[in-house]
Amino acid sequence: MTKRLEKAEVMNFVKNEMDLIIPLSNGEPHKLLDILEENYTQLQNVNVHQMLALRERDYINGKMKGHLSHISYFLSGATRKAYWDGNVELIPNSFHELYPLLKKTTTNPIVLAVASPMDEHGYFSLGTQADYVADFIGEVPFILEVNRHMPRTFGKNVIHRSQILGYIENDQPLTEEIRPVISDKDRKIAEYITEEIQDGDTLQIGIGAIPNAVMSMLKDRRHLGIHTEMLTDGIVDLVEAGAVDGMRKSTHKGKIVAAFAFGTQRLYDFLDNNPSVEFLPVSVVNNAYEIAKEEHMVSINATTEVDLYGQCASETVGGRYYSSSGGQGDFARGVRLSKHGKGYVCMHSTVKNDTISRINLHLSPGSIVTTSKNDVDHIVTEYGIARLHGKSIAERAKALIGIAHPKFREQLWFDAKEFGLID
């Protein structure tokens, strides 16, 4: 019996007051969402729950309120303005806890997701995804959008035909990352970090120019492991250079472990039928106690501003919400529990052509703390590394002033003394 659905049949499964759960990034099923929008007047109070939406849509922009609405767990270019305009709800969360949060707060949920074509055993793969939806496999119904461009991958992201309501087909290339230009500041920051990474370390590396610069400088390392929420193209480079084999990992030895992947077609080709990569739910990948099992764990993430206590505001810009917490806090805690763990939070020391310091006495009004003063380990700018863990407030302030842009250091010293942080 086939479970292939026609467009009209999809709406038979979507009921009023229902919650629809969508994977992030390339797990977003464009055709299924098109069908929902085309038939939105049939629906009443249906909510779409998603982290990091790829495509701007009418329901995201509030044009289908009362029928179809969007609830976000991490803002993106598709949802940021809609949130600012009051058309999207944003739910605070730690990435590793998103599955239990959704399980607790949703009613009669269905997962809509992209998958690779079914194999001869009746299994689909969620491809570049495990994220928060893999934990729902076998627990709630799925409707799949089968796309031959989605790589077939391994791990806990496979689903049998008996576990789905049905599927439609929609063959279209996956969205690719636009790789940022690496600046001189990015390279300098990366140099400081790469000096601290040793053979056999296990890495969590985020997305962006600085992480890309770091990975480009690690090709001479050996026996590196990967345990990261997101896989990017730079990891392919490290595998091909012989730097990554995972043989010194404490868990999943020899395997690259991730919750999702986002990059270029080169990355997606690398992932296809590659048994060295395992996609696991983010509830596992980002769990601090799982992270801590890797005794030489290194975490590299970015922030937008830091105060002299070491608090990192990574989800707001100038006090305005821009993204959300993601997994930064998860890995900050995880490396603290790791026997030899090290965490690095990176940023340029200034913005707007060196006119605004990103290191200040206090965070900007309205800014949200993502990595707390208790979990922060190292802060890195183009002027060096401030080593904060285990340091006093006065020692932290002095270390952070030392990696601020030189033109702001005198004022920072004055502010720190006036406020009683240093003598």
XYZ file of N, CA, C and O in Angstrom, residues 139-306:
672
model
N 6.671 8.642 18.173
C 5.813 9.198 19.232
C 4.632 9.970 18.665
O 3.547 9.965 19.252
N 4.864 10.702 17.565
C 3.789 11.483 16.947
C 3.802 11.209 15.446
O 4.808 10.770 14.898
N 2.683 11.482 14.768
C 2.648 11.254 13.316
C 3.570 12.220 12.563
O 3.783 13.363 12.995
N 4.096 11.749 11.450
C 4.910 12.559 10.544
C 4.248 12.590 9.172
O 3.659 11.602 8.724
N 4.337 13.731 8.508
C 4.098 13.818 7.069
C 5.408 14.279 6.453
O 5.988 15.284 6.881
N 5.892 13.546 5.462
C 7.202 13.819 4.885
C 7.086 14.461 3.507
O 6.141 14.201 2.754
N 8.056 15.277 3.207
C 8.243 15.823 1.864
C 9.527 15.199 1.322
O 10.630 15.552 1.762
N 9.383 14.243 0.432
C 10.527 13.475 -0.058
C 11.221 14.250 -1.173
O 10.596 14.664 -2.150
N 12.527 14.424 -0.992
C 13.326 15.231 -1.918
C 14.594 14.448 -2.259
O 15.411 14.151 -1.382
N 14.772 14.110 -3.524
C 15.933 13.314 -3.929
C 17.249 14.060 -3.723
O 18.323 13.449 -3.731
N 17.193 15.381 -3.528
C 18.408 16.157 -3.264
C 18.853 16.055 -1.807
O 19.971 16.445 -1.468
N 17.982 15.573 -0.937
C 18.337 15.426 0.474
C 19.255 14.217 0.639
O 18.906 13.114 0.220
N 20.442 14.391 1.209
C 21.340 13.248 1.382
C 20.766 12.217 2.333
O 20.053 12.556 3.275
N 21.082 10.945 2.079
C 20.721 9.889 3.020
C 21.825 9.801 4.060
O 22.992 9.588 3.730
N 21.445 9.980 5.307
C 22.429 9.989 6.378
C 22.062 8.950 7.431
O 21.014 8.299 7.363
N 22.934 8.807 8.430
C 22.800 7.755 9.425
C 22.687 8.356 10.822
O 23.021 9.505 11.046
N 22.255 7.534 11.761
C 22.086 7.974 13.135
C 20.671 7.715 13.601
O 20.004 6.782 13.140
N 20.178 8.563 14.497
C 18.833 8.399 15.031
C 17.852 9.329 14.318
O 16.995 9.947 14.939
N 18.018 9.412 13.001
C 17.165 10.293 12.196
C 16.504 9.545 11.054
O 16.199 10.126 10.018
N 16.300 8.244 11.239
C 15.604 7.457 10.215
C 14.208 7.118 10.707
O 13.969 6.931 11.904
N 13.278 7.045 9.762
C 11.875 6.821 10.108
C 11.278 5.831 9.121
O 11.490 5.938 7.906
N 10.550 4.857 9.630
C 9.967 3.813 8.790
C 8.623 4.266 8.230
O 7.924 5.085 8.833
N 8.283 3.712 7.093
C 7.032 4.098 6.429
C 5.817 3.858 7.327
O 4.793 4.544 7.210
N 5.909 2.890 8.253
C 4.795 2.611 9.155
C 4.587 3.720 10.183
O 3.538 3.774 10.834
N 5.584 4.612 10.313
C 5.528 5.673 11.328
C 5.090 7.014 10.747
O 5.127 8.021 11.456
N 4.696 7.020 9.473
C 4.274 8.270 8.847
C 2.824 8.167 8.379
O 2.315 7.078 8.102
N 2.173 9.331 8.309
C 0.827 9.384 7.748
C 0.867 9.294 6.234
O -0.055 8.776 5.602
N 1.933 9.817 5.663
C 2.088 9.813 4.216
C 3.186 10.752 3.800
O 3.848 11.386 4.637
N 3.400 10.844 2.475
C 4.442 11.733 1.977
C 4.037 12.312 0.625
O 3.209 11.745 -0.106
N 4.600 13.461 0.330
C 4.517 14.033 -1.006
C 5.932 14.124 -1.553
O 6.910 13.931 -0.813
N 6.070 14.401 -2.821
C 7.386 14.518 -3.435
C 7.610 15.951 -3.897
O 6.693 16.612 -4.398
N 8.823 16.426 -3.707
C 9.180 17.787 -4.121
C 10.688 17.862 -4.289
O 11.429 18.063 -3.329
N 11.147 17.657 -5.496
C 12.585 17.650 -5.761
C 13.077 19.065 -6.048
O 12.731 19.648 -7.083
N 13.865 19.614 -5.119
C 14.469 20.913 -5.335
C 15.787 20.975 -4.584
O 15.934 20.371 -3.514
N 16.778 21.667 -5.129
C 18.080 21.752 -4.459
C 17.947 22.331 -3.063
O 17.083 23.170 -2.794
N 18.820 21.881 -2.171
C 18.814 22.388 -0.819
C 19.364 23.812 -0.776
O 20.160 24.210 -1.629
N 18.925 24.558 0.216
C 19.472 25.904 0.423
C 20.920 25.784 0.862
O 21.275 24.937 1.691
N 21.771 26.635 0.289
C 23.196 26.599 0.602
C 23.604 27.837 1.396
O 23.048 28.923 1.228
N 24.601 27.644 2.234
C 25.165 28.756 2.996
C 25.915 29.699 2.065
O 26.642 29.261 1.165
N 25.748 30.989 2.287
C 26.593 31.992 1.623
C 27.781 32.225 2.534
O 27.648 32.801 3.620
N 28.927 31.735 2.154
C 30.086 31.758 3.052
C 30.591 33.189 3.211
O 30.849 33.897 2.235
N 30.743 33.653 4.442
C 31.174 35.030 4.687
C 32.644 35.232 4.341
O 33.452 34.287 4.399
N 32.973 36.467 3.998
C 34.367 36.821 3.731
C 35.118 36.867 5.056
O 34.645 37.445 6.036
N 36.293 36.257 5.085
C 37.123 36.233 6.295
C 38.014 37.472 6.295
O 38.793 37.694 5.368
N 37.898 38.281 7.351
C 38.663 39.521 7.452
C 39.972 39.288 8.202
O 40.205 38.226 8.785
N 40.812 40.317 8.217
C 42.067 40.232 8.976
C 41.792 40.035 10.466
O 42.514 39.313 11.149
N 40.752 40.708 10.985
C 40.392 40.531 12.393
C 39.977 39.091 12.677
O 40.339 38.515 13.706
N 39.200 38.511 11.759
C 38.782 37.124 11.916
C 40.000 36.205 11.992
O 40.062 35.305 12.830
N 40.954 36.433 11.113
C 42.149 35.580 11.080
C 42.956 35.726 12.366
O 43.477 34.735 12.888
N 43.047 36.937 12.876
C 43.818 37.143 14.099
C 43.165 36.425 15.272
O 43.849 35.759 16.071
N 41.852 36.535 15.383
C 41.128 35.832 16.438
C 41.330 34.326 16.288
O 41.587 33.609 17.272
N 41.221 33.838 15.053
C 41.390 32.409 14.797
C 42.789 31.932 15.171
O 42.965 30.818 15.678
N 43.790 32.758 14.941
C 45.168 32.382 15.295
C 45.303 32.156 16.799
O 45.950 31.199 17.237
N 44.704 33.035 17.594
C 44.768 32.864 19.049
C 44.138 31.539 19.478
O 44.670 30.823 20.342
N 42.999 31.214 18.866
C 42.286 29.993 19.257
C 43.025 28.747 18.792
O 43.195 27.782 19.563
N 43.482 28.736 17.550
C 44.106 27.527 17.010
C 45.401 27.184 17.737
O 45.772 26.009 17.807
N 46.060 28.173 18.312
C 47.262 27.888 19.103
C 46.934 27.027 20.315
O 47.816 26.358 20.868
N 45.673 27.042 20.744
C 45.268 26.331 21.954
C 44.657 24.962 21.669
O 44.357 24.203 22.592
N 44.429 24.646 20.402
C 43.815 23.366 20.030
C 44.905 22.335 19.774
O 45.813 22.564 18.965
N 44.793 21.208 20.462
C 45.814 20.170 20.399
C 45.311 18.956 19.612
O 44.102 18.749 19.445
N 46.252 18.146 19.139
C 45.888 16.868 18.530
C 45.006 16.089 19.499
O 45.265 16.037 20.707
N 43.939 15.489 18.976
C 43.063 14.669 19.797
C 41.919 15.406 20.453
O 41.059 14.766 21.075
N 41.883 16.734 20.361
C 40.753 17.485 20.917
C 39.476 17.181 20.141
O 39.518 16.849 18.940
N 38.348 17.296 20.811
C 37.042 17.169 20.169
C 36.417 18.553 20.079
O 36.379 19.282 21.069
N 35.916 18.902 18.898
C 35.514 20.275 18.624
C 34.010 20.441 18.441
O 33.349 19.602 17.831
N 33.523 21.550 18.971
C 32.224 22.098 18.592
C 32.498 23.469 17.998
O 33.079 24.339 18.648
N 32.113 23.660 16.739
C 32.401 24.921 16.049
C 31.123 25.418 15.399
O 30.419 24.666 14.709
N 30.829 26.676 15.582
C 29.633 27.269 15.015
C 29.823 27.719 13.579
O 30.770 27.336 12.887
N 28.923 28.588 13.133
C 28.924 29.086 11.766
C 29.427 30.526 11.739
O 29.274 31.266 12.709
N 30.053 30.923 10.650
C 30.495 32.300 10.506
C 31.948 32.399 10.103
O 32.665 31.401 9.957
N 32.412 33.635 9.928
C 33.752 33.882 9.419
C 34.836 33.397 10.380
O 35.835 32.800 9.962
N 34.675 33.666 11.681
C 35.709 33.255 12.639
C 35.803 31.733 12.724
O 36.909 31.173 12.623
N 34.688 31.002 12.905
C 34.803 29.541 12.884
C 35.420 29.009 11.590
O 36.219 28.068 11.624
N 35.043 29.605 10.448
C 35.640 29.165 9.182
C 37.136 29.397 9.172
O 37.912 28.564 8.689
N 37.553 30.525 9.721
C 38.991 30.824 9.783
C 39.706 29.830 10.685
O 40.811 29.371 10.377
N 39.077 29.494 11.812
C 39.678 28.510 12.722
C 39.881 27.184 12.004
O 40.974 26.591 12.052
N 38.850 26.691 11.340
C 38.956 25.394 10.680
C 40.005 25.392 9.582
O 40.683 24.383 9.357
N 40.176 26.527 8.909
C 41.174 26.595 7.840
C 42.596 26.497 8.377
O 43.532 26.197 7.631
N 42.771 26.729 9.683
C 44.101 26.716 10.297
C 44.402 25.427 11.063
O 45.442 25.338 11.726
N 43.521 24.449 10.980
C 43.701 23.230 11.761
C 44.065 22.011 10.918
O 44.049 20.877 11.418
N 44.412 22.223 9.671
C 44.641 21.090 8.782
C 45.881 20.279 9.137
O 46.029 19.130 8.694
N 46.785 20.853 9.941
C 47.975 20.107 10.346
C 47.772 19.329 11.639
O 48.663 18.594 12.078
N 46.590 19.458 12.278
C 46.320 18.687 13.489
C 45.964 17.248 13.104
O 45.612 16.956 11.973
N 46.015 16.369 14.093
C 45.681 14.974 13.849
C 44.780 14.443 14.958
O 44.837 14.886 16.096
N 43.940 13.480 14.574
C 43.038 12.769 15.485
C 42.028 13.689 16.160
O 41.590 13.420 17.288
N 41.654 14.787 15.492
C 40.594 15.628 16.027
C 39.267 14.883 15.968
O 39.038 14.050 15.075
N 38.396 15.185 16.917
C 37.039 14.659 16.898
C 36.049 15.783 16.692
O 36.357 16.953 16.926
N 34.849 15.430 16.271
C 33.786 16.422 16.067
C 32.546 15.992 16.848
O 32.025 14.889 16.656
N 32.092 16.856 17.732
C 30.831 16.688 18.461
C 30.208 18.076 18.486
O 30.555 18.908 19.328
N 29.311 18.361 17.557
C 28.855 19.727 17.334
C 27.385 19.755 16.976
O 26.876 18.803 16.364
N 26.698 20.815 17.357
C 25.287 20.882 16.976
C 25.126 21.061 15.478
O 24.192 20.553 14.878
N 26.055 21.767 14.818
C 25.934 22.020 13.382
C 27.208 21.644 12.646
O 28.309 22.025 13.038
N 27.043 20.920 11.536
C 28.161 20.616 10.644
C 28.201 21.628 9.515
O 27.166 21.991 8.950
N 29.410 22.070 9.172
C 29.602 23.013 8.072
C 30.692 22.511 7.134
O 31.350 21.500 7.397
N 30.905 23.237 6.049
C 31.889 22.820 5.041
C 33.300 22.684 5.592
O 34.072 21.842 5.126
N 33.650 23.513 6.574
C 35.010 23.472 7.093
C 35.392 22.117 7.650
O 36.574 21.729 7.623
N 34.411 21.366 8.136
C 34.696 20.046 8.671
C 35.055 19.076 7.551
O 35.890 18.188 7.721
N 34.436 19.260 6.382
C 34.823 18.447 5.221
C 36.296 18.676 4.895
O 37.050 17.730 4.632
N 36.718 19.939 4.925
C 38.124 20.266 4.655
C 39.045 19.542 5.637
O 40.099 19.021 5.249
N 38.663 19.519 6.908
C 39.505 18.888 7.925
C 39.564 17.379 7.751
O 40.612 16.760 7.971
N 38.453 16.774 7.363
C 38.461 15.332 7.101
C 39.374 15.019 5.932
O 40.215 14.100 5.992
N 39.249 15.779 4.860
C 40.057 15.518 3.671
C 41.536 15.784 3.901
O 42.398 15.174 3.258
N 41.848 16.674 4.863
C 43.248 16.958 5.185
C 43.838 15.923 6.135
O 45.042 15.966 6.428
N 43.016 15.016 6.619
C 43.490 14.008 7.553
C 43.535 14.478 8.993
O 44.093 13.792 9.865
N 42.931 15.638 9.263
C 42.968 16.186 10.631
C 41.914 15.565 11.534
O 42.097 15.480 12.748
N 40.793 15.135 10.965
C 39.687 14.580 11.741
C 39.555 13.090 11.462
O 39.374 12.688 10.313
N 39.681 12.284 12.516
C 39.323 10.870 12.407
C 38.539 10.374 13.614
O 37.989 9.273 13.601
N 38.481 11.171 14.670
C 37.675 10.838 15.839
C 38.147 9.655 16.650
O 37.417 9.164 17.515
N 39.354 9.222 16.453
C 39.810 8.001 17.117
C 40.222 8.207 18.567
O 40.472 7.242 19.281
N 40.303 9.448 19.016
C 40.602 9.688 20.429
C 39.378 10.170 21.200
O 39.484 10.589 22.352
N 38.214 10.101 20.578
C 36.995 10.486 21.274
C 36.641 9.463 22.344
O 36.961 8.267 22.215
N 35.962 9.933 23.379
C 35.494 9.038 24.438
C 34.157 8.410 24.082
O 33.839 7.304 24.535
N 33.361 9.108 23.297
C 32.058 8.595 22.863
C 32.015 8.604 21.339
O 32.645 9.432 20.690
N 31.262 7.657 20.762
C 31.098 7.615 19.304
C 32.462 7.678 18.614
O 32.665 8.457 17.688
N 33.364 6.839 19.079
C 34.731 6.835 18.545
C 34.714 6.626 17.026
O 34.032 5.761 16.497
N 35.468 7.463 16.337
C 35.560 7.380 14.885
C 34.408 8.012 14.139
O 34.398 8.016 12.906
N 33.451 8.565 14.877
C 32.279 9.153 14.242
C 32.255 10.669 14.397
O 32.664 11.205 15.432
N 31.777 11.357 13.371
C 31.444 12.779 13.449
C 30.000 12.860 13.921
O 29.109 12.286 13.293
N 29.766 13.553 15.024
C 28.433 13.622 15.615
C 27.886 15.034 15.491
O 28.579 16.013 15.804
N 26.631 15.144 15.043
C 26.005 16.464 14.888
C 24.500 16.332 15.033
O 23.937 15.239 14.914
N 23.850 17.475 15.269
C 22.393 17.523 15.324
C 21.789 17.959 13.997
O 20.651 17.598 13.684
N 22.527 18.756 13.225
C 22.076 19.148 11.890
C 23.272 19.664 11.101
O 24.360 19.848 11.652
N 23.053 19.870 9.809
C 24.126 20.355 8.932
C 23.587 21.465 8.048
O 22.433 21.434 7.607
N 24.438 22.452 7.797
C 24.078 23.530 6.870
C 25.350 24.040 6.222
O 26.299 24.409 6.921
N 25.375 24.031 4.901
C 26.569 24.477 4.190
C 26.306 24.565 2.710
O 25.210 24.949 2.277
N 27.270 24.164 1.915
C 27.137 24.183 0.458
C 26.866 22.772 -0.045
O 26.866 21.801 0.721
N 26.666 22.665 -1.348
C 26.417 21.354 -1.942
C 27.575 20.391 -1.681
O 27.377 19.183 -1.554
N 28.772 20.941 -1.541
C 29.930 20.101 -1.229
C 29.724 19.354 0.088
O 30.045 18.169 0.207
N 29.190 20.026 1.083
C 28.899 19.382 2.359
C 27.815 18.330 2.196
O 27.936 17.209 2.716
N 26.747 18.655 1.467
C 25.644 17.718 1.304
C 26.092 16.462 0.554
O 25.658 15.350 0.882
N 26.973 16.620 -0.424
C 27.532 15.455 -1.131
C 28.384 14.604 -0.190
O 28.362 13.369 -0.263
N 29.138 15.251 0.678
C 29.977 14.552 1.645
C 29.126 13.709 2.599
O 29.510 12.595 2.986
N 27.966 14.223 2.969
C 27.112 13.544 3.928
C 26.390 12.334 3.333
O 26.060 11.386 4.065
N 26.145 12.339 2.044
C 25.306 11.322 1.428
C 25.915 9.928 1.562
O 27.029 9.666 1.095
N 25.179 9.045 2.241
C 25.618 7.662 2.454
C 26.996 7.560 3.101
O 27.767 6.634 2.812
N 27.319 8.503 3.978
C 28.619 8.521 4.652
C 28.453 7.966 6.072
O 27.941 8.654 6.956
N 28.891 6.750 6.324
C 28.679 6.136 7.642
C 29.540 6.719 8.751
O 29.339 6.386 9.924
N 30.493 7.597 8.400
C 31.330 8.202 9.442
C 30.623 9.345 10.161
O 31.122 9.840 11.169
N 29.464 9.756 9.648
C 28.704 10.861 10.243
C 27.423 10.314 10.860
O 26.681 9.579 10.209
N 27.159 10.683 12.104
C 25.932 10.279 12.776
C 25.161 11.511 13.225
O 25.712 12.371 13.929
N 23.910 11.577 12.805
C 23.026 12.656 13.244
C 22.207 12.158 14.426
O 21.456 11.184 14.311
N 22.367 12.827 15.564
C 21.670 12.458 16.785
C 20.786 13.624 17.231
O 21.070 14.786 16.906
N 19.748 13.345 17.991
C 18.888 14.436 18.471
C 19.682 15.453 19.278
O 20.647 15.107 19.972
N 19.264 16.699 19.203
C 19.959 17.754 19.932
C 19.851 17.532 21.439
O 20.699 18.018 22.200
N 18.850 16.789 21.880
C 18.736 16.459 23.294
C 19.912 15.626 23.774
O 20.224 15.607 24.975
N 20.580 14.951 22.858
C 21.797 14.189 23.157
C 23.035 15.023 22.867
O 23.908 15.191 23.725
N 23.116 15.563 21.655
C 24.318 16.272 21.210
C 24.632 17.459 22.123
O 25.799 17.707 22.461
N 23.619 18.194 22.533
C 23.823 19.415 23.315
C 23.619 19.220 24.812
O 23.646 20.195 25.562
N 23.424 17.992 25.245
C 23.279 17.732 26.671
C 24.633 17.916 27.342
O 25.630 17.294 26.958
N 24.700 18.760 28.349
C 25.983 19.095 28.976
C 26.710 17.869 29.500
O 27.946 17.785 29.431
N 25.965 16.901 30.006
C 26.603 15.707 30.559
C 27.132 14.789 29.463
O 28.132 14.088 29.655
N 26.490 14.797 28.296
C 27.021 14.061 27.149
C 28.275 14.752 26.608
O 29.266 14.102 26.274
N 28.216 16.077 26.512
C 29.371 16.846 26.057
C 30.570 16.586 26.968
O 31.699 16.387 26.514
N 30.312 16.558 28.265
C 31.385 16.414 29.254
C 32.072 15.056 29.199
O 33.189 14.909 29.715
N 31.433 14.071 28.568
C 32.080 12.763 28.433
C 33.322 12.840 27.553
O 34.198 11.980 27.648
N 33.381 13.855 26.697
C 34.590 14.094 25.909
C 35.559 14.883 26.784
O 35.336 16.066 27.069
N 36.634 14.252 27.216
C 37.517 14.860 28.211
C 38.323 16.035 27.664
O 38.823 16.853 28.438
N 38.453 16.114 26.353
C 39.219 17.211 25.733
C 38.299 17.984 24.783
O 38.618 18.187 23.615
N 37.186 18.433 25.315
C 36.184 19.133 24.511
C 36.551 20.605 24.354
O 36.924 21.271 25.328
N 36.457 21.112 23.133
C 36.718 22.527 22.836
C 35.496 23.103 22.133
O 35.049 22.573 21.112
N 34.952 24.171 22.691
C 33.772 24.823 22.135
C 34.145 26.209 21.635
O 34.816 26.972 22.344
N 33.700 26.558 20.412
C 34.007 27.860 19.817
C 32.708 28.483 19.337
O 32.037 27.941 18.455
N 32.339 29.623 19.923
C 31.105 30.308 19.570
C 31.337 31.814 19.490
O 32.430 32.297 19.762
N 30.304 32.551 19.128
C 30.426 33.999 18.936
C 29.439 34.740 19.823
O 28.421 34.191 20.262
N 29.735 35.999 20.078
C 28.821 36.853 20.830
C 28.815 38.240 20.216
O 29.625 38.544 19.322
N 27.908 39.087 20.685
C 27.820 40.451 20.163
C 28.367 41.486 21.134
O 28.795 42.558 20.714
N 28.346 41.177 22.436
C 28.925 42.102 23.412
C 29.168 41.389 24.739
O 28.544 40.369 25.039
N 30.098 41.935 25.511
C 30.499 41.356 26.792
C 30.647 42.484 27.802
O 31.168 43.559 27.469
